[in-house]
Amino acid sequence: MVISSWLKLKLHRYFNLQCPLCGLNIEEPTPETRWCKHCLNSMSDPCRCQCCGLPTLEPVEFCGECLSNPPPWRRLYCVNDYRPPLSHYIHSLKFQHQFRLAPDLSYLLAQKIAEPADVITSVPLHWRRELIRGYNQSDHLARALCQHLNMPERFNPNLFKRVKYTAPQLGQDKKARHRNLYGAFRLIAPPAAKHVAIVDDVVTTGSTIRQMCNLLLDVGVETIDIYCICRTPEPK
């Protein structure tokens, strides 16, 4: 059952709900988030390159690597690095059927996006993996994100199909990830829009989204943004 924002706020006020991470009472609650101020502060974002999303000493539009080897997307938006407490919530959403976390995580991401793309899609799972897991966490995040942006009609989960069953990416270096994902996706519904965003839970090397971006660019999409909850440093 989905609890309305109004009812959620009333529950916060009258039942002294606690932060699920640290156990402290949540002061001055809002309908959109379930964390206390202390944990929210721990999620404060460092300076980043706006293009690749990796940490920098100061905010920059392009870091040295992006100037030398520009990625196929324009900008990457993320909440923070893949570390506690966000890594805990991502793991719970991804592997423990904690769908209720998707709206809260997406709310944090929505605050970063000033000009949403005309079409917002998600990274698809291969049907075998989705059958085993039972759901696609990126679909849940993208759908909730569009709701927070007040643009539910922009979510289109059917642009891509994952046609190749790949080994898990965890623990693989950048070259291995690229080989693993080559030819893994097919664009089955080319968008008419020129500005498209791809939603994923975590971006590491960017191999997954790079494959999808190239397919979009091939059919005339001009601008691609990446929306993700966490960004991790690229493995050496």
mmCIF file of C-alpha atoms in Angstrom:
data_model
loop_
_atom_site.group_PDB
_atom_site.id
_atom_site.type_symbol
_atom_site.label_atom_id
_atom_site.label_comp_id
_atom_site.label_asym_id
_atom_site.label_seq_id
_atom_site.Cartn_x
_atom_site.Cartn_y
_atom_site.Cartn_z
ATOM 1 C CA MET A 1 0.000 0.000 0.000
ATOM 2 C CA VAL A 2 1.330 3.448 -0.927
ATOM 3 C CA ILE A 3 1.141 5.948 1.942
ATOM 4 C CA SER A 4 0.248 9.485 0.871
ATOM 5 C CA SER A 5 2.660 12.321 1.603
ATOM 6 C CA TRP A 6 0.118 13.888 3.968
ATOM 7 C CA LEU A 7 -0.317 10.689 5.984
ATOM 8 C CA LYS A 8 3.413 10.061 6.029
ATOM 9 C CA LEU A 9 4.005 13.514 7.516
ATOM 10 C CA LYS A 10 1.327 12.950 10.173
ATOM 11 C CA LEU A 11 2.918 9.648 11.139
ATOM 12 C CA HIS A 12 6.268 11.370 11.516
ATOM 13 C CA ARG A 13 4.821 14.049 13.784
ATOM 14 C CA TYR A 14 2.671 11.939 16.050
ATOM 15 C CA PHE A 15 4.631 8.708 16.332
ATOM 16 C CA ASN A 16 8.179 10.076 16.660
ATOM 17 C CA LEU A 17 9.545 7.924 13.865
ATOM 18 C CA GLN A 18 13.203 6.992 14.008
ATOM 19 C CA CYS A 19 15.886 7.137 11.358
ATOM 20 C CA PRO A 20 16.344 3.553 10.107
ATOM 21 C CA LEU A 21 20.104 4.071 9.812
ATOM 22 C CA CYS A 22 21.183 5.524 13.161
ATOM 23 C CA GLY A 23 18.035 5.097 15.271
ATOM 24 C CA LEU A 24 17.723 8.761 16.248
ATOM 25 C CA ASN A 25 14.326 10.461 16.255
ATOM 26 C CA ILE A 26 13.639 12.389 13.063
ATOM 27 C CA GLU A 27 13.221 16.084 13.856
ATOM 28 C CA GLU A 28 11.299 18.432 11.554
ATOM 29 C CA PRO A 29 10.254 15.644 9.187
ATOM 30 C CA THR A 30 9.146 16.214 5.629
ATOM 31 C CA PRO A 31 6.950 13.920 3.519
ATOM 32 C CA GLU A 32 9.760 13.277 1.055
ATOM 33 C CA THR A 33 12.509 11.783 3.171
ATOM 34 C CA ARG A 34 12.895 9.206 5.892
ATOM 35 C CA TRP A 35 16.371 10.078 7.238
ATOM 36 C CA CYS A 36 17.480 12.307 10.101
ATOM 37 C CA LYS A 37 19.530 15.458 9.501
ATOM 38 C CA HIS A 38 22.719 13.784 10.702
ATOM 39 C CA CYS A 39 22.501 11.036 8.106
ATOM 40 C CA LEU A 40 21.458 13.488 5.406
ATOM 41 C CA ASN A 41 24.543 15.551 6.215
ATOM 42 C CA SER A 42 26.666 12.429 5.821
ATOM 43 C CA MET A 43 25.322 12.200 2.269
ATOM 44 C CA SER A 44 26.461 15.733 1.398
ATOM 45 C CA ASP A 45 28.066 15.694 -2.006
ATOM 46 C CA PRO A 46 31.750 16.590 -2.615
ATOM 47 C CA CYS A 47 32.975 18.663 -5.542
ATOM 48 C CA ARG A 48 32.630 16.786 -8.810
ATOM 49 C CA CYS A 49 33.275 16.932 -12.516
ATOM 50 C CA GLN A 50 29.857 17.690 -13.992
ATOM 51 C CA CYS A 51 30.567 15.472 -16.978
ATOM 52 C CA CYS A 52 31.827 12.180 -15.502
ATOM 53 C CA GLY A 53 30.673 12.679 -11.907
ATOM 54 C CA LEU A 54 34.009 11.770 -10.327
ATOM 55 C CA PRO A 55 35.238 13.807 -7.314
ATOM 56 C CA THR A 56 37.438 16.825 -7.991
ATOM 57 C CA LEU A 57 39.185 19.431 -5.827
ATOM 58 C CA GLU A 58 36.646 22.030 -6.931
ATOM 59 C CA PRO A 59 33.486 21.969 -9.078
ATOM 60 C CA VAL A 60 34.396 21.821 -12.770
ATOM 61 C CA GLU A 61 32.423 21.301 -15.951
ATOM 62 C CA PHE A 62 35.084 18.989 -17.395
ATOM 63 C CA CYS A 63 37.967 17.294 -15.622
ATOM 64 C CA GLY A 64 41.230 16.555 -17.423
ATOM 65 C CA GLU A 65 40.134 13.041 -18.365
ATOM 66 C CA CYS A 66 36.831 14.273 -19.830
ATOM 67 C CA LEU A 67 38.656 16.922 -21.858
ATOM 68 C CA SER A 68 41.045 14.292 -23.228
ATOM 69 C CA ASN A 69 38.498 11.510 -23.716
ATOM 70 C CA PRO A 70 34.954 12.933 -23.664
ATOM 71 C CA PRO A 71 32.269 10.386 -22.757
ATOM 72 C CA PRO A 72 29.234 10.021 -25.047
ATOM 73 C CA TRP A 73 26.950 11.747 -22.529
ATOM 74 C CA ARG A 74 26.756 15.432 -21.645
ATOM 75 C CA ARG A 75 26.416 15.328 -17.869
ATOM 76 C CA LEU A 76 26.206 12.823 -15.027
ATOM 77 C CA TYR A 77 24.049 13.607 -11.996
ATOM 78 C CA CYS A 78 24.492 11.601 -8.797
ATOM 79 C CA VAL A 79 23.636 11.860 -5.112
ATOM 80 C CA ASN A 80 27.042 10.814 -3.785
ATOM 81 C CA ASP A 81 29.769 8.190 -3.872
ATOM 82 C CA TYR A 82 29.002 4.518 -3.356
ATOM 83 C CA ARG A 83 29.719 4.402 0.373
ATOM 84 C CA PRO A 84 27.663 4.238 3.588
ATOM 85 C CA PRO A 85 24.933 5.136 4.157
ATOM 86 C CA LEU A 86 23.870 5.180 0.493
ATOM 87 C CA SER A 87 25.578 1.886 -0.322
ATOM 88 C CA HIS A 88 23.511 0.247 2.428
ATOM 89 C CA TYR A 89 20.266 1.500 0.899
ATOM 90 C CA ILE A 90 21.269 0.590 -2.645
ATOM 91 C CA HIS A 91 22.065 -2.959 -1.537
ATOM 92 C CA SER A 92 18.724 -3.233 0.265
ATOM 93 C CA LEU A 93 16.826 -1.958 -2.780
ATOM 94 C CA LYS A 94 18.732 -4.149 -5.209
ATOM 95 C CA PHE A 95 18.906 -7.457 -3.367
ATOM 96 C CA GLN A 96 16.410 -7.361 -0.493
ATOM 97 C CA HIS A 97 13.198 -6.246 -2.242
ATOM 98 C CA GLN A 98 13.139 -2.939 -0.339
ATOM 99 C CA PHE A 99 11.099 -1.106 -3.003
ATOM 100 C CA ARG A 100 10.022 1.505 -0.447
ATOM 101 C CA LEU A 101 13.534 2.990 -0.643
ATOM 102 C CA ALA A 102 13.220 3.976 -4.319
ATOM 103 C CA PRO A 103 11.110 7.135 -3.737
ATOM 104 C CA ASP A 104 13.453 8.411 -1.008
ATOM 105 C CA LEU A 105 16.616 7.771 -3.000
ATOM 106 C CA SER A 106 15.066 9.294 -6.117
ATOM 107 C CA TYR A 107 13.988 12.354 -4.149
ATOM 108 C CA LEU A 108 17.626 13.057 -3.255
ATOM 109 C CA LEU A 109 18.562 12.722 -6.927
ATOM 110 C CA ALA A 110 15.704 14.918 -8.149
ATOM 111 C CA GLN A 111 17.107 17.850 -6.171
ATOM 112 C CA LYS A 112 20.184 17.819 -8.423
ATOM 113 C CA ILE A 113 18.338 18.012 -11.758
ATOM 114 C CA ALA A 114 17.342 21.490 -12.916
ATOM 115 C CA GLU A 115 16.428 20.698 -16.541
ATOM 116 C CA PRO A 116 15.107 17.135 -16.894
ATOM 117 C CA ALA A 117 15.457 15.309 -20.186
ATOM 118 C CA ASP A 118 12.483 14.974 -22.525
ATOM 119 C CA VAL A 119 12.598 11.178 -22.217
ATOM 120 C CA ILE A 120 13.863 9.304 -19.161
ATOM 121 C CA THR A 121 14.625 5.597 -19.448
ATOM 122 C CA SER A 122 16.286 2.964 -17.268
ATOM 123 C CA VAL A 123 19.048 0.412 -17.688
ATOM 124 C CA PRO A 124 17.291 -2.882 -18.521
ATOM 125 C CA LEU A 125 18.062 -6.267 -17.016
ATOM 126 C CA HIS A 126 18.315 -9.414 -19.085
ATOM 127 C CA TRP A 127 15.066 -11.346 -18.760
ATOM 128 C CA ARG A 128 16.824 -14.215 -16.986
ATOM 129 C CA ARG A 129 18.286 -11.948 -14.312
ATOM 130 C CA GLU A 130 15.012 -10.082 -13.887
ATOM 131 C CA LEU A 131 13.186 -13.393 -13.554
ATOM 132 C CA ILE A 132 15.584 -14.480 -10.810
ATOM 133 C CA ARG A 133 15.539 -11.134 -8.988
ATOM 134 C CA GLY A 134 11.873 -10.477 -9.620
ATOM 135 C CA TYR A 135 12.233 -6.815 -10.562
ATOM 136 C CA ASN A 136 14.514 -4.161 -12.038
ATOM 137 C CA GLN A 137 15.657 -1.684 -9.385
ATOM 138 C CA SER A 138 16.512 0.923 -12.036
ATOM 139 C CA ASP A 139 12.880 0.890 -13.216
ATOM 140 C CA HIS A 140 11.717 1.634 -9.674
ATOM 141 C CA LEU A 141 14.216 4.489 -9.336
ATOM 142 C CA ALA A 142 13.381 6.014 -12.724
ATOM 143 C CA ARG A 143 9.629 5.848 -12.175
ATOM 144 C CA ALA A 144 9.918 7.445 -8.726
ATOM 145 C CA LEU A 145 12.303 10.086 -10.069
ATOM 146 C CA CYS A 146 9.825 11.153 -12.750
ATOM 147 C CA GLN A 147 7.128 11.418 -10.086
ATOM 148 C CA HIS A 148 9.335 13.721 -8.000
ATOM 149 C CA LEU A 149 10.063 15.814 -11.101
ATOM 150 C CA ASN A 150 6.288 16.044 -11.720
ATOM 151 C CA MET A 151 6.849 14.521 -15.148
ATOM 152 C CA PRO A 152 5.618 10.907 -14.922
ATOM 153 C CA GLU A 153 4.793 10.878 -18.624
ATOM 154 C CA ARG A 154 8.477 11.231 -19.532
ATOM 155 C CA PHE A 155 9.402 7.795 -18.173
ATOM 156 C CA ASN A 156 9.781 5.213 -20.938
ATOM 157 C CA PRO A 157 11.180 1.861 -19.766
ATOM 158 C CA ASN A 158 10.841 0.282 -23.208
ATOM 159 C CA LEU A 159 13.553 2.018 -25.238
ATOM 160 C CA PHE A 160 16.130 -0.716 -24.710
ATOM 161 C CA LYS A 161 16.260 -4.476 -24.427
ATOM 162 C CA ARG A 162 19.135 -6.421 -22.930
ATOM 163 C CA VAL A 163 19.755 -9.192 -25.447
ATOM 164 C CA LYS A 164 22.941 -10.686 -24.011
ATOM 165 C CA TYR A 165 23.136 -12.435 -20.655
ATOM 166 C CA THR A 166 26.357 -11.193 -19.070
ATOM 167 C CA ALA A 167 28.397 -12.206 -16.058
ATOM 168 C CA PRO A 168 28.087 -9.915 -13.009
ATOM 169 C CA GLN A 169 30.257 -6.817 -13.348
ATOM 170 C CA LEU A 170 31.402 -6.801 -9.725
ATOM 171 C CA GLY A 171 35.166 -7.192 -9.418
ATOM 172 C CA GLN A 172 35.936 -6.710 -13.120
ATOM 173 C CA ASP A 173 38.267 -4.002 -14.366
ATOM 174 C CA LYS A 174 37.302 -1.462 -17.012
ATOM 175 C CA LYS A 175 38.470 -3.505 -20.011
ATOM 176 C CA ALA A 176 36.768 -6.665 -18.783
ATOM 177 C CA ARG A 177 33.514 -4.798 -18.191
ATOM 178 C CA HIS A 178 33.625 -3.361 -21.706
ATOM 179 C CA ARG A 179 34.193 -6.801 -23.257
ATOM 180 C CA ASN A 180 31.470 -8.286 -21.093
ATOM 181 C CA LEU A 181 28.889 -5.727 -22.221
ATOM 182 C CA TYR A 182 29.755 -5.442 -25.915
ATOM 183 C CA GLY A 183 26.570 -6.072 -27.898
ATOM 184 C CA ALA A 184 24.510 -6.543 -24.730
ATOM 185 C CA PHE A 185 21.834 -3.960 -25.591
ATOM 186 C CA ARG A 186 19.464 -3.305 -28.455
ATOM 187 C CA LEU A 187 17.525 -0.085 -29.048
ATOM 188 C CA ILE A 188 14.022 -1.328 -29.832
ATOM 189 C CA ALA A 189 12.090 1.951 -29.692
ATOM 190 C CA PRO A 190 14.195 4.874 -30.984
ATOM 191 C CA PRO A 191 12.953 8.072 -29.311
ATOM 192 C CA ALA A 192 11.815 11.106 -31.257
ATOM 193 C CA ALA A 193 13.173 13.358 -28.505
ATOM 194 C CA LYS A 194 16.645 14.842 -28.872
ATOM 195 C CA HIS A 195 17.377 14.910 -25.130
ATOM 196 C CA VAL A 196 17.334 11.563 -23.288
ATOM 197 C CA ALA A 197 18.414 10.551 -19.782
ATOM 198 C CA ILE A 198 19.405 7.082 -18.588
ATOM 199 C CA VAL A 199 18.762 6.075 -14.966
ATOM 200 C CA ASP A 200 20.863 3.519 -13.081
ATOM 201 C CA ASP A 201 21.493 2.793 -9.429
ATOM 202 C CA VAL A 202 25.317 2.856 -9.520
ATOM 203 C CA VAL A 203 27.798 3.942 -12.194
ATOM 204 C CA THR A 204 31.335 2.563 -11.895
ATOM 205 C CA THR A 205 33.315 2.456 -15.147
ATOM 206 C CA GLY A 206 30.430 3.687 -17.270
ATOM 207 C CA SER A 207 30.653 0.656 -19.587
ATOM 208 C CA THR A 208 26.925 -0.060 -19.366
ATOM 209 C CA ILE A 209 25.723 3.455 -20.050
ATOM 210 C CA ARG A 210 28.374 3.991 -22.719
ATOM 211 C CA GLN A 211 26.935 1.117 -24.767
ATOM 212 C CA MET A 212 23.434 2.561 -24.437
ATOM 213 C CA CYS A 213 24.564 6.102 -25.258
ATOM 214 C CA ASN A 214 26.225 5.003 -28.485
ATOM 215 C CA LEU A 215 22.988 3.369 -29.641
ATOM 216 C CA LEU A 216 21.066 6.577 -28.930
ATOM 217 C CA LEU A 217 23.601 8.750 -30.744
ATOM 218 C CA ASP A 218 23.398 6.459 -33.778
ATOM 219 C CA VAL A 219 19.681 7.290 -34.207
ATOM 220 C CA GLY A 220 20.072 11.050 -33.865
ATOM 221 C CA VAL A 221 19.714 11.784 -30.153
ATOM 222 C CA GLU A 222 21.733 14.947 -29.551
ATOM 223 C CA THR A 223 22.008 15.192 -25.759
ATOM 224 C CA ILE A 224 22.263 12.394 -23.199
ATOM 225 C CA ASP A 225 22.381 12.780 -19.428
ATOM 226 C CA ILE A 226 23.004 10.113 -16.810
ATOM 227 C CA TYR A 227 20.989 10.043 -13.580
ATOM 228 C CA CYS A 228 22.330 7.703 -10.890
ATOM 229 C CA ILE A 229 22.201 7.416 -7.128
ATOM 230 C CA CYS A 230 25.882 6.593 -6.617
ATOM 231 C CA ARG A 231 29.126 7.098 -8.505
ATOM 232 C CA THR A 232 32.123 4.940 -7.706
ATOM 233 C CA PRO A 233 35.760 5.564 -8.603
ATOM 234 C CA GLU A 234 36.823 3.655 -11.674
ATOM 235 C CA PRO A 235 38.820 0.494 -10.895
ATOM 236 C CA LYS A 236 42.460 0.637 -11.899
#
